[in-house]
DNA sequence: TTGAAAGCGTTACCAC
DNA sequence: GTGGTAACGCTTTCAA
């Protein structure tokens, strides 16, 4: 592997000049520059990252912590991050969250302390932590995606409250008056504004938010199945809702399936809206009306914000994306009666 | 940030001793070790990665190149890789493939030349390359996952041929005699053994492989929709198959949907089998009979193999996983007539 | 068993 | 505009 000294020798200049010619081309004479660049090309020279990082005190690497990679919503965010980071000369280290594995979190903190990455993108509200040490405490520049903003950190958010407001208004507009809300978990940070939006829409229509049914979910298929069971119980008792608001597509899709298996039709008997806009919403039966989050864009924006922060060009700010409703086959007029 | 010198001073020993106490504990006296470890703890010391990498000439980082992260099959492999890598003290750098972006591939080669990672996991048959330079040429240790083995590289594979053999036999056993095969693209490296398996099963049953219909796909939803259209055309001509073998779940699911929208029932009118075993196969309507690939396990095995190779403990070998068929609702007896 | 010191490859400061 | 050189933080050889 060619080193800077080899290039210098070949170009007949000093290592200092090679370094300058590469990192700040305007600071050397055009002829010298050409000499250096030719030598670089001929030798296929690339500066050693470790040496450069050691000297510069930074790594041009970002860490992305993701709750669950197999959830395609998160995967799409990561995709956007990778794209933007790569475009701006940064690499992306990835780590799947593991709230239960102290070992893995410790490994992460070690990597941070070791200076392996310059900043962190957190795709959840959790904070990698071991004992009282956490990434934030270490002064690591941080951008959260799709969760709460915290002091000193950047954030990329969706208009969460607006989103459920739109979802619910859509159903109200179709004449629905009895609702089931499948949450993202009582403690979930995103669920707070989402539930607010839901309640606000309900109240607008002159209904009582606390008389609607709320079921706790965790964004996974199983939660949707469980919600379907609850729905069927309610139906047996003669007090089933006619519309379901789910704050995650996977929950919505599993719920649809559970309901259909009991012989009910969607949207004739029940309407349901999802949240996220994953690809499968277009390929389930019926297609799912859902809130579309521009996942790739949000990822790219987050990476861009973080890199700006690292380069001192931007203070940790907040970027908010609008929520849009994509109306599809799973919602229809409330059944008569 | 505490450095090794700070620890040495605090422990009253030399930096050399600190280094030894940490990397090779048995080489220092127990009392000394305790002294050092206490100092480390008190100062919250972590060795600087750049300095260590520079000295050691390696980075304890792996690069994973993935074709499409939003495909949950790939995402699950990455998840397995991350898990195993992290367990063994390695970090994972991720990069989404971009055959068309020379820039991104160049960036990747630069990172490699810069020594940012010690080895590469390739989740596709493509090889990052710019002109005549490629990762393989640079002598980068390599493990391919789910694609062809190449000289000098390791590989983690599924019994591809066996997989389609099982798929197709299952349908033959249900009485089907006319098939449509949705491929992964004529040039796709995995499609070759898969199509062989299909043909072999067909031939076993005394049928003509070349009289079955083959449709080219690219593992995405759109391919499945296109295949459905083709199916409906054939049906209009009165020569529709009764069973469909798709070598990807997304294609299978989109195809099911296209067929159902034309008013046909699955599996009563047509049976269909998928390939991969993504979560959605359990939540589509009907559930999809499919080949289950143990994606997380394959990812973990690949990372393990690569790390063994890096540590000189294993030659680049081949690990083959068995394919299993998960029978679900999308396959049934061939329609009479 | 421990310490001193060289060296990993780069960058940036200070002279010229 | 360019070259010499110290320094980044660590590991490892060589001596003691």
XYZ file of C-alpha atoms (C1' of nucleotides) in Angstrom:
706
model
C 0.000 0.000 0.000
C 1.453 3.299 -1.110
C 2.099 5.894 1.575
C 2.384 9.629 1.451
C 6.180 9.378 1.439
C 6.114 7.258 -1.726
C 4.003 9.848 -3.458
C 6.284 12.652 -2.286
C 9.341 10.870 -3.583
C 7.783 10.133 -6.915
C 6.565 13.697 -7.360
C 9.833 15.110 -6.153
C 8.222 17.148 -3.383
C 7.861 16.868 0.376
C 5.142 14.980 2.204
C 3.800 18.276 3.435
C 3.210 19.390 -0.119
C 1.448 16.170 -1.000
C -0.830 16.577 1.967
C -1.594 20.165 0.996
C -2.151 19.350 -2.652
C -4.768 16.841 -1.626
C -6.622 18.582 1.150
C -6.283 22.199 0.052
C -5.395 22.239 -3.648
C -5.359 26.039 -3.916
C -2.460 26.322 -1.549
C 0.061 24.841 -3.996
C 1.249 25.975 -7.409
C -0.773 24.418 -10.269
C 2.330 22.674 -11.668
C 3.180 21.211 -8.303
C -0.375 20.100 -7.895
C -0.305 18.287 -11.201
C 2.953 16.610 -10.279
C 1.431 15.372 -7.039
C -1.884 14.288 -8.496
C -0.130 12.354 -11.225
C 1.996 10.553 -8.703
C -1.102 9.808 -6.635
C -2.825 8.305 -9.627
C 0.139 6.282 -10.742
C 0.629 4.777 -7.318
C -3.079 4.422 -6.574
C -2.537 6.212 -3.304
C -5.271 6.680 -0.726
C -4.511 8.355 2.598
C -4.625 5.958 5.508
C -7.780 6.528 7.500
C -6.398 5.624 10.896
C -3.472 8.005 10.597
C -5.674 10.760 9.324
C -8.241 10.215 12.043
C -5.584 10.117 14.703
C -4.147 13.382 13.536
C -7.455 15.089 12.849
C -9.269 13.836 15.925
C -12.300 12.794 13.934
C -13.376 9.828 11.877
C -15.905 10.988 9.301
C -18.129 8.174 10.455
C -21.673 8.310 11.755
C -23.321 5.778 13.983
C -26.930 4.861 13.333
C -28.799 3.070 16.087
C -31.952 1.409 14.865
C -34.582 -0.392 16.960
C -35.453 -3.102 14.477
C -33.888 -3.304 11.076
C -36.390 -5.764 9.700
C -39.082 -3.119 10.012
C -38.931 -1.678 6.547
C -39.838 1.778 7.768
C -36.600 1.939 9.723
C -34.709 0.280 6.915
C -35.816 3.030 4.559
C -34.641 5.700 6.970
C -31.259 3.988 7.155
C -31.202 3.893 3.400
C -31.693 7.668 3.262
C -29.005 8.193 5.882
C -26.518 6.058 3.985
C -27.232 7.900 0.783
C -26.716 11.373 2.186
C -23.771 10.422 4.385
C -21.995 8.793 1.491
C -22.673 11.804 -0.701
C -20.961 14.011 1.823
C -18.001 11.740 2.342
C -19.127 10.095 5.549
C -19.483 6.407 6.311
C -22.276 4.803 8.278
C -21.834 2.396 11.135
C -24.967 0.567 12.062
C -26.100 -1.026 15.256
C -29.363 -2.632 16.112
C -30.762 -1.621 19.431
C -30.749 -4.119 22.256
C -32.176 -2.598 25.390
C -31.567 -5.860 27.218
C -27.972 -6.454 26.183
C -25.728 -4.430 28.442
C -22.805 -5.925 26.576
C -23.812 -4.499 23.255
C -24.541 -1.080 24.668
C -21.180 -1.100 26.388
C -19.544 -1.984 23.101
C -21.271 1.028 21.566
C -20.092 3.373 24.280
C -16.585 2.035 23.871
C -16.665 2.681 20.169
C -17.838 6.197 20.909
C -15.123 6.774 23.484
C -12.625 5.342 21.045
C -13.570 8.056 18.599
C -14.792 5.637 15.988
C -17.600 7.914 14.929
C -18.191 11.626 15.129
C -21.919 11.709 15.643
C -24.974 9.573 16.206
C -28.352 9.136 14.612
C -30.881 7.627 16.970
C -33.966 6.105 15.386
C -35.729 5.665 18.674
C -36.306 7.348 21.966
C -33.960 5.028 23.789
C -30.475 6.176 24.626
C -27.608 3.693 24.668
C -26.480 3.748 28.252
C -24.503 1.703 30.741
C -24.987 2.717 34.317
C -24.801 6.466 34.374
C -22.755 6.775 31.201
C -24.647 7.499 28.012
C -23.828 8.711 24.536
C -25.417 12.072 25.281
C -23.402 12.554 28.469
C -20.219 11.966 26.545
C -21.008 15.036 24.522
C -21.551 13.064 21.358
C -23.367 15.136 18.726
C -26.760 13.615 18.287
C -29.726 13.714 15.992
C -32.917 11.913 16.765
C -35.146 10.690 14.006
C -38.828 10.192 14.653
C -38.811 10.695 18.354
C -38.562 13.399 20.935
C -36.221 16.325 20.593
C -33.929 16.735 23.546
C -31.782 19.651 24.673
C -28.590 19.991 22.702
C -29.587 17.412 20.142
C -31.018 17.802 16.662
C -34.214 16.162 15.571
C -36.064 15.145 12.465
C -39.724 14.725 13.139
C -43.033 14.100 11.508
C -46.027 16.261 12.302
C -47.237 13.466 14.541
C -50.233 15.187 16.019
C -51.337 16.443 12.648
C -50.982 12.935 11.271
C -53.492 11.237 13.548
C -55.701 14.283 13.269
C -55.866 13.755 9.495
C -56.299 10.010 9.876
C -59.179 10.386 12.251
C -60.863 13.234 10.386
C -60.829 11.075 7.277
C -62.781 8.403 9.117
C -65.105 10.928 10.721
C -65.769 12.337 7.277
C -66.893 8.893 6.198
C -69.486 8.909 8.948
C -67.702 6.793 11.540
C -68.527 7.563 15.152
C -67.185 4.638 17.177
C -63.420 4.111 17.100
C -60.698 1.814 18.225
C -57.220 3.320 18.589
C -54.251 0.953 18.440
C -51.430 2.758 20.182
C -47.684 2.480 20.014
C -47.484 1.766 23.732
C -48.489 3.995 26.600
C -44.906 5.001 27.275
C -43.916 5.499 23.668
C -42.780 9.005 23.012
C -44.415 9.208 19.619
C -47.664 7.920 20.895
C -48.258 10.983 23.028
C -48.738 13.499 20.187
C -50.413 10.834 18.085
C -52.999 10.117 20.713
C -53.504 13.838 21.213
C -54.227 14.233 17.511
C -56.714 11.391 17.664
C -58.461 12.861 20.689
C -58.548 16.311 19.173
C -60.249 15.054 16.035
C -62.745 13.096 18.111
C -63.510 16.143 20.219
C -63.916 18.327 17.125
C -66.686 16.026 16.038
C -68.429 16.494 19.358
C -67.549 13.001 20.580
C -65.925 11.868 23.805
C -62.302 10.776 23.395
C -62.449 8.700 26.555
C -65.366 6.718 25.258
C -63.342 5.435 22.342
C -61.486 2.185 22.795
C -57.762 2.324 23.190
C -55.633 -0.790 22.760
C -51.921 -0.836 23.553
C -49.600 -2.041 20.821
C -45.895 -2.195 20.081
C -45.750 -1.567 16.343
C -45.471 -5.268 15.520
C -47.728 -7.789 13.841
C -48.582 -9.495 17.094
C -50.061 -6.268 18.456
C -52.326 -6.069 15.433
C -53.510 -9.614 15.918
C -54.205 -8.934 19.571
C -56.154 -5.823 18.646
C -58.238 -7.863 16.224
C -59.131 -10.269 19.010
C -60.169 -7.381 21.199
C -62.268 -6.049 18.347
C -64.023 -9.356 17.918
C -64.747 -9.545 21.634
C -66.305 -6.108 21.528
C -68.343 -7.155 18.568
C -69.615 -10.176 20.419
C -70.734 -7.802 23.145
C -72.508 -5.710 20.542
C -70.358 -2.645 21.025
C -67.811 -2.877 18.252
C -66.352 0.249 16.705
C -66.753 0.774 12.992
C -63.335 2.298 12.448
C -59.831 1.518 13.600
C -56.940 3.950 13.827
C -53.592 2.155 14.044
C -50.373 4.083 14.502
C -48.287 1.522 12.588
C -48.846 -0.290 9.308
C -47.789 -3.689 10.540
C -50.313 -3.489 13.346
C -52.973 -2.344 10.909
C -52.269 -5.137 8.457
C -52.251 -7.869 11.072
C -55.432 -6.437 12.527
C -57.134 -6.444 9.123
C -56.195 -10.042 8.683
C -57.530 -11.043 12.092
C -60.808 -9.331 11.386
C -61.149 -10.790 7.905
C -60.526 -14.281 9.209
C -63.606 -13.880 11.384
C -65.588 -13.390 8.200
C -65.918 -9.620 8.302
C -65.242 -7.442 5.302
C -63.011 -4.403 5.074
C -64.038 -1.681 4.488
C -67.721 -2.666 4.310
C -67.938 -3.773 7.936
C -64.931 -1.976 9.418
C -62.598 0.715 8.158
C -58.976 0.854 9.171
C -56.122 3.303 8.670
C -52.439 2.643 9.168
C -49.378 4.748 9.778
C -45.952 4.829 8.065
C -46.685 4.055 4.445
C -44.564 0.931 4.023
C -44.592 -0.760 0.633
C -46.830 -3.561 1.760
C -49.725 -1.225 2.288
C -50.062 -1.293 -1.493
C -50.031 -5.066 -1.673
C -52.277 -6.197 1.093
C -55.928 -6.979 0.560
C -57.480 -4.421 0.511
C -54.756 -1.841 0.119
C -54.284 0.108 3.311
C -55.194 3.747 3.759
C -52.266 5.140 5.675
C -50.191 8.105 6.761
C -47.153 8.274 4.523
C -43.908 9.188 6.178
C -41.176 10.173 3.722
C -38.716 7.796 5.347
C -35.781 8.124 2.934
C -36.093 11.909 2.951
C -36.229 11.996 6.712
C -33.110 9.843 6.929
C -31.268 12.013 4.446
C -32.333 15.174 6.257
C -31.149 13.751 9.557
C -27.745 12.804 8.175
C -27.465 16.220 6.554
C -28.332 17.993 9.792
C -25.863 15.924 11.788
C -23.044 16.526 9.335
C -23.810 20.249 9.325
C -23.643 20.194 13.100
C -20.308 18.382 13.005
C -18.930 20.888 10.598
C -20.116 23.698 12.816
C -22.391 25.002 10.143
C -25.644 24.512 11.894
C -26.920 24.452 15.446
C -28.809 21.400 16.562
C -32.193 22.226 15.146
C -35.427 20.565 14.330
C -36.688 19.563 10.927
C -40.363 18.758 10.721
C -41.874 16.837 7.843
C -45.557 17.069 6.949
C -47.761 14.016 7.218
C -49.867 13.037 4.245
C -52.739 10.624 4.047
C -52.796 8.113 1.231
C -56.339 6.952 0.794
C -56.665 3.353 -0.365
C -59.069 0.457 -0.099
C -59.295 -0.119 3.636
C -61.520 2.829 4.443
C -65.094 3.400 3.397
C -68.397 4.788 4.601
C -69.548 3.740 8.037
C -72.001 0.843 7.864
C -75.612 1.861 8.300
C -77.105 1.396 11.729
C -10.692 12.305 27.164
C -8.237 10.307 29.225
C -5.211 8.933 27.421
C -2.937 6.059 28.180
C -0.396 8.404 29.721
C -2.943 9.653 32.248
C -3.713 6.130 33.285
C -0.017 5.292 33.552
C 0.625 8.306 35.750
C -2.304 7.566 37.994
C -1.341 3.921 38.370
C 2.291 4.806 38.850
C 3.471 2.604 35.990
C 4.582 3.132 32.391
C 2.336 3.383 29.387
C 3.750 0.097 28.169
C 2.494 -1.618 31.282
C -0.955 -0.117 30.898
C -1.104 -1.343 27.337
C -0.022 -4.809 28.379
C -2.389 -4.956 31.319
C -5.252 -4.264 28.966
C -4.414 -6.353 25.937
C -2.600 -9.240 27.569
C -3.477 -9.276 31.263
C -1.411 -12.368 32.047
C 1.782 -10.625 31.138
C 1.728 -8.335 34.176
C 1.817 -9.077 37.883
C -1.655 -9.323 39.442
C -1.011 -6.358 41.740
C 0.140 -4.219 38.857
C -2.868 -5.280 36.867
C -5.195 -4.236 39.634
C -3.446 -0.897 39.897
C -3.897 -0.307 36.207
C -7.472 -1.496 35.992
C -8.444 0.691 38.923
C -6.904 3.703 37.262
C -8.697 2.825 34.032
C -11.988 2.658 35.816
C -11.499 5.837 37.764
C -10.590 7.798 34.679
C -13.120 6.120 32.432
C -10.392 5.375 29.969
C -10.991 3.798 26.545
C -8.120 3.329 24.107
C -8.331 5.594 21.099
C -9.399 3.611 18.080
C -7.510 5.606 15.485
C -4.215 5.295 17.314
C -4.736 1.628 17.937
C -5.740 0.963 14.343
C -2.801 2.907 13.038
C -0.431 0.906 15.130
C -2.106 -2.434 14.589
C -2.842 -2.020 10.906
C -6.423 -3.156 11.287
C -9.709 -1.627 12.281
C -11.954 -4.330 13.696
C -14.636 -3.126 11.343
C -16.554 -5.053 8.701
C -18.228 -3.599 5.667
C -21.585 -4.959 4.619
C -22.770 -4.155 1.121
C -26.479 -4.727 0.680
C -28.500 -4.428 -2.534
C -31.670 -3.047 -1.058
C -32.083 -2.477 2.613
C -35.822 -2.046 2.477
C -36.140 -5.662 1.436
C -36.689 -7.215 4.814
C -34.887 -10.401 3.818
C -31.666 -8.455 3.424
C -32.408 -6.417 6.500
C -32.641 -9.612 8.522
C -29.305 -10.817 7.231
C -27.759 -7.504 8.239
C -29.347 -7.901 11.618
C -27.640 -11.281 12.056
C -24.328 -9.858 10.901
C -24.540 -6.984 13.345
C -25.346 -9.315 16.184
C -22.452 -11.684 15.602
C -19.959 -8.944 14.734
C -20.807 -7.004 17.836
C -20.530 -10.154 19.949
C -17.005 -10.642 18.682
C -15.928 -7.067 19.147
C -16.332 -5.928 15.591
C -18.342 -3.008 14.260
C -20.407 -3.002 11.094
C -20.253 -0.402 8.383
C -23.132 -0.526 5.993
C -23.485 0.588 2.437
C -26.372 0.196 0.087
C -25.401 -0.960 -3.348
C -25.615 1.490 -6.209
C -24.485 -0.125 -9.435
C -25.108 3.141 -11.259
C -23.291 5.492 -8.897
C -19.596 5.397 -9.713
C -19.131 7.986 -7.008
C -20.454 5.800 -4.265
C -18.462 2.793 -5.367
C -15.341 4.935 -5.520
C -16.052 6.099 -1.993
C -16.254 2.479 -0.931
C -12.943 1.584 -2.552
C -11.358 4.593 -0.893
C -12.610 3.500 2.479
C -11.150 0.084 1.799
C -7.818 1.489 0.688
C -7.859 3.716 3.725
C -8.064 0.646 5.899
C -11.362 1.570 7.410
C -12.531 -2.004 7.498
C -10.787 -5.348 7.586
C -13.192 -7.435 5.557
C -16.332 -7.309 3.498
C -19.673 -9.080 3.451
C -21.343 -8.924 0.075
C -25.067 -9.619 0.007
C -25.202 -9.798 -3.742
C -23.286 -11.033 -6.715
C -22.140 -7.584 -7.684
C -18.642 -6.459 -6.818
C -17.977 -2.819 -5.990
C -15.624 -1.740 -8.740
C -14.327 1.381 -10.407
C -12.608 0.764 -13.699
C -10.377 -2.208 -13.130
C -10.051 -1.735 -9.392
C -12.325 -3.814 -7.237
C -12.529 -4.830 -3.628
C -11.475 -8.360 -4.500
C -8.424 -7.200 -6.452
C -7.295 -5.203 -3.462
C -6.995 -8.438 -1.582
C -9.786 -7.570 0.785
C -11.027 -10.631 2.684
C -14.493 -11.343 1.441
C -17.519 -13.400 2.274
C -20.487 -13.578 -0.010
C -23.928 -14.220 1.388
C -26.580 -15.781 -0.807
C -24.729 -15.679 -4.051
C -21.959 -17.403 -5.906
C -18.781 -18.518 -4.221
C -15.676 -17.180 -5.870
C -12.039 -18.224 -5.563
C -10.402 -16.990 -2.416
C -13.637 -15.777 -0.888
C -15.893 -17.374 1.678
C -19.553 -17.957 1.087
C -22.746 -18.590 2.979
C -25.339 -20.189 0.792
C -28.743 -21.749 0.795
C -29.362 -25.064 -0.868
C -30.857 -23.146 -3.762
C -31.440 -26.023 -6.117
C -32.933 -28.118 -3.384
C -35.220 -25.233 -2.478
C -37.013 -24.911 -5.795
C -37.031 -28.687 -6.067
C -39.011 -28.850 -2.823
C -41.250 -25.971 -3.842
C -42.123 -27.554 -7.119
C -42.528 -31.077 -5.780
C -44.997 -29.713 -3.263
C -47.132 -28.372 -6.107
C -46.721 -31.506 -8.169
C -47.868 -33.502 -5.171
C -51.032 -31.433 -5.144
C -51.754 -32.506 -8.705
C -50.540 -29.450 -10.562
C -49.177 -30.042 -14.053
C -48.986 -26.609 -15.681
C -46.632 -24.097 -14.108
C -45.475 -20.546 -14.274
C -41.993 -19.818 -12.940
C -41.235 -16.222 -11.873
C -37.473 -15.899 -12.005
C -34.998 -13.606 -10.338
C -33.719 -12.398 -13.690
C -32.006 -14.400 -16.384
C -28.574 -13.134 -15.364
C -29.094 -13.488 -11.642
C -26.611 -15.835 -10.108
C -29.096 -17.378 -7.714
C -31.605 -17.945 -10.400
C -29.434 -20.496 -12.136
C -29.576 -23.228 -9.456
C -33.125 -22.263 -8.628
C -34.286 -22.739 -12.163
C -32.372 -26.010 -12.338
C -34.224 -27.246 -9.277
C -37.517 -26.262 -10.813
C -36.705 -28.021 -14.068
C -35.488 -31.104 -12.293
C -38.720 -31.455 -10.358
C -40.727 -30.928 -13.516
C -38.721 -33.565 -15.333
C -39.078 -36.005 -12.432
C -42.818 -35.815 -12.946
C -42.417 -36.692 -16.586
C -43.220 -33.175 -17.776
C -41.341 -30.908 -20.164
C -39.487 -28.063 -18.409
C -39.418 -26.000 -21.571
C -43.157 -26.166 -21.905
C -43.634 -24.413 -18.593
C -43.921 -20.657 -18.672
C -41.008 -18.648 -17.428
C -41.400 -14.959 -16.566
C -38.429 -12.769 -15.756
C -38.576 -10.876 -12.478
C -36.317 -8.788 -10.267
C -37.427 -9.747 -6.779
C -39.629 -6.663 -6.416
C -43.359 -6.084 -6.198
C -43.554 -4.708 -9.702
C -42.251 -7.981 -11.110
C -45.020 -9.820 -9.327
C -47.651 -7.517 -10.718
C -46.234 -7.944 -14.220
C -46.282 -11.707 -13.777
C -49.929 -11.538 -12.750
C -50.740 -9.672 -15.933
C -48.966 -12.302 -17.950
C -50.931 -14.957 -16.112
C -54.209 -13.267 -16.900
C -53.288 -12.994 -20.564
C -52.539 -16.696 -20.679
C -55.830 -17.380 -19.018
C -57.637 -15.346 -21.621
C -55.966 -17.535 -24.217
C -57.153 -20.587 -22.346
C -53.722 -21.870 -21.487
C -53.188 -20.637 -17.940
C -51.054 -22.615 -15.511
C -52.601 -23.781 -12.265
C -49.533 -23.200 -10.145
C -46.952 -20.462 -9.794
C -43.425 -20.821 -8.462
C -41.934 -17.456 -7.502
C -38.356 -17.194 -6.294
C -39.093 -14.193 -4.073
C -41.879 -13.473 -1.580
C -42.492 -9.930 -2.703
C -43.023 -11.108 -6.251
C -45.313 -13.863 -5.022
C -47.382 -11.514 -2.898
C -47.804 -8.907 -5.622
C -48.680 -11.646 -8.061
C -51.322 -13.053 -5.722
C -52.849 -9.646 -5.420
C -52.933 -9.097 -9.172
C -54.632 -12.419 -9.684
C -57.137 -11.889 -6.894
C -58.090 -8.511 -8.282
C -59.161 -10.244 -11.456
C -61.649 -12.177 -9.385
C -59.756 -15.435 -9.105
C -59.305 -17.259 -5.825
C -56.112 -18.548 -4.285
C -55.592 -21.442 -3.820
C -58.852 -22.681 -5.353
C -58.104 -21.404 -8.849
C -54.335 -21.000 -8.662
C -51.690 -22.083 -6.192
C -48.566 -20.055 -5.552
C -45.374 -20.542 -3.576
C -42.871 -17.868 -2.566
C -39.253 -17.838 -1.554
C -37.461 -16.246 1.438
C -39.940 -16.481 4.278
C -40.354 -12.817 5.117
C -42.731 -11.908 7.912
C -45.422 -10.697 5.595
C -45.981 -14.159 4.227
C -47.843 -14.801 7.466
C -50.005 -11.721 7.148
C -51.090 -11.657 3.560
C -54.379 -13.134 2.385
C -54.058 -16.102 2.129
C -50.829 -16.750 3.972
C -48.081 -17.646 1.568
C -46.509 -21.073 1.278
C -42.836 -20.320 0.980
C -39.238 -21.444 1.275
C -37.885 -20.222 4.580
C -34.350 -18.943 4.566
C -32.851 -18.554 8.035
C -31.736 -15.019 7.262
C -30.451 -13.976 10.684
C -28.559 -17.251 11.071
C -27.030 -16.882 7.655
C -25.915 -13.358 8.455
C -24.413 -14.433 11.746
C -22.652 -17.368 10.109
C -21.215 -15.097 7.453
C -19.892 -12.610 9.978
C -18.451 -15.457 12.022
C -16.731 -16.958 9.005
C -15.273 -13.622 7.960
C -13.953 -12.862 11.429
C -12.420 -16.332 11.627
C -10.754 -15.684 8.305
C -9.423 -12.355 9.529
C -8.034 -13.955 12.618
C -6.393 -16.620 10.501
C -8.407 -19.316 12.164
C -10.255 -20.503 9.140
C -9.739 -20.683 5.413
C -12.348 -19.107 3.206
C -14.905 -21.867 3.160
C -18.479 -22.426 2.304
C -21.377 -22.770 4.683
C -24.555 -24.178 3.234
C -27.929 -23.839 4.934
C -30.812 -26.187 4.235
C -33.986 -24.882 2.676
C -37.299 -25.658 4.321
C -40.775 -25.304 2.971
C -43.396 -23.661 5.126
C -46.782 -24.743 3.898
C -49.498 -22.131 4.304
C -52.734 -21.077 2.663
C -51.644 -20.199 -0.850
C -51.277 -23.738 -2.115
C -53.976 -26.324 -2.595
C -55.058 -29.138 -4.892
C -55.020 -28.448 -8.599
C -58.464 -27.458 -9.848
C -60.312 -30.240 -11.613
C -60.270 -30.169 -15.403
C 8.016 -8.132 35.193
C 8.642 -3.541 33.849
C 10.273 0.878 31.419
C 12.206 3.596 27.567
C 11.642 4.666 23.110
C 10.789 3.860 18.226
C 7.396 4.014 14.923
C 2.545 3.431 12.690
C 0.989 7.576 8.418
C -0.778 11.768 8.471
C -1.294 16.910 9.184
C -0.085 21.513 10.461
C 2.936 24.694 12.331
C 7.010 27.281 11.616
C 10.835 28.463 8.878
C 12.747 29.599 4.654
C 4.936 28.086 -2.116
C 7.430 24.681 -0.117
C 10.114 21.694 3.207
C 11.377 20.002 7.849
C 9.424 18.230 11.806
C 6.642 17.678 15.911
C 2.648 15.617 17.355
C -1.730 12.671 17.316
C -2.193 7.942 21.063
C -1.031 3.593 20.992
C 1.765 -1.029 20.788
C 5.840 -3.603 20.887
C 10.683 -4.484 20.746
C 14.699 -4.198 23.304
C 17.078 -3.645 27.673
C 17.295 -3.727 32.265
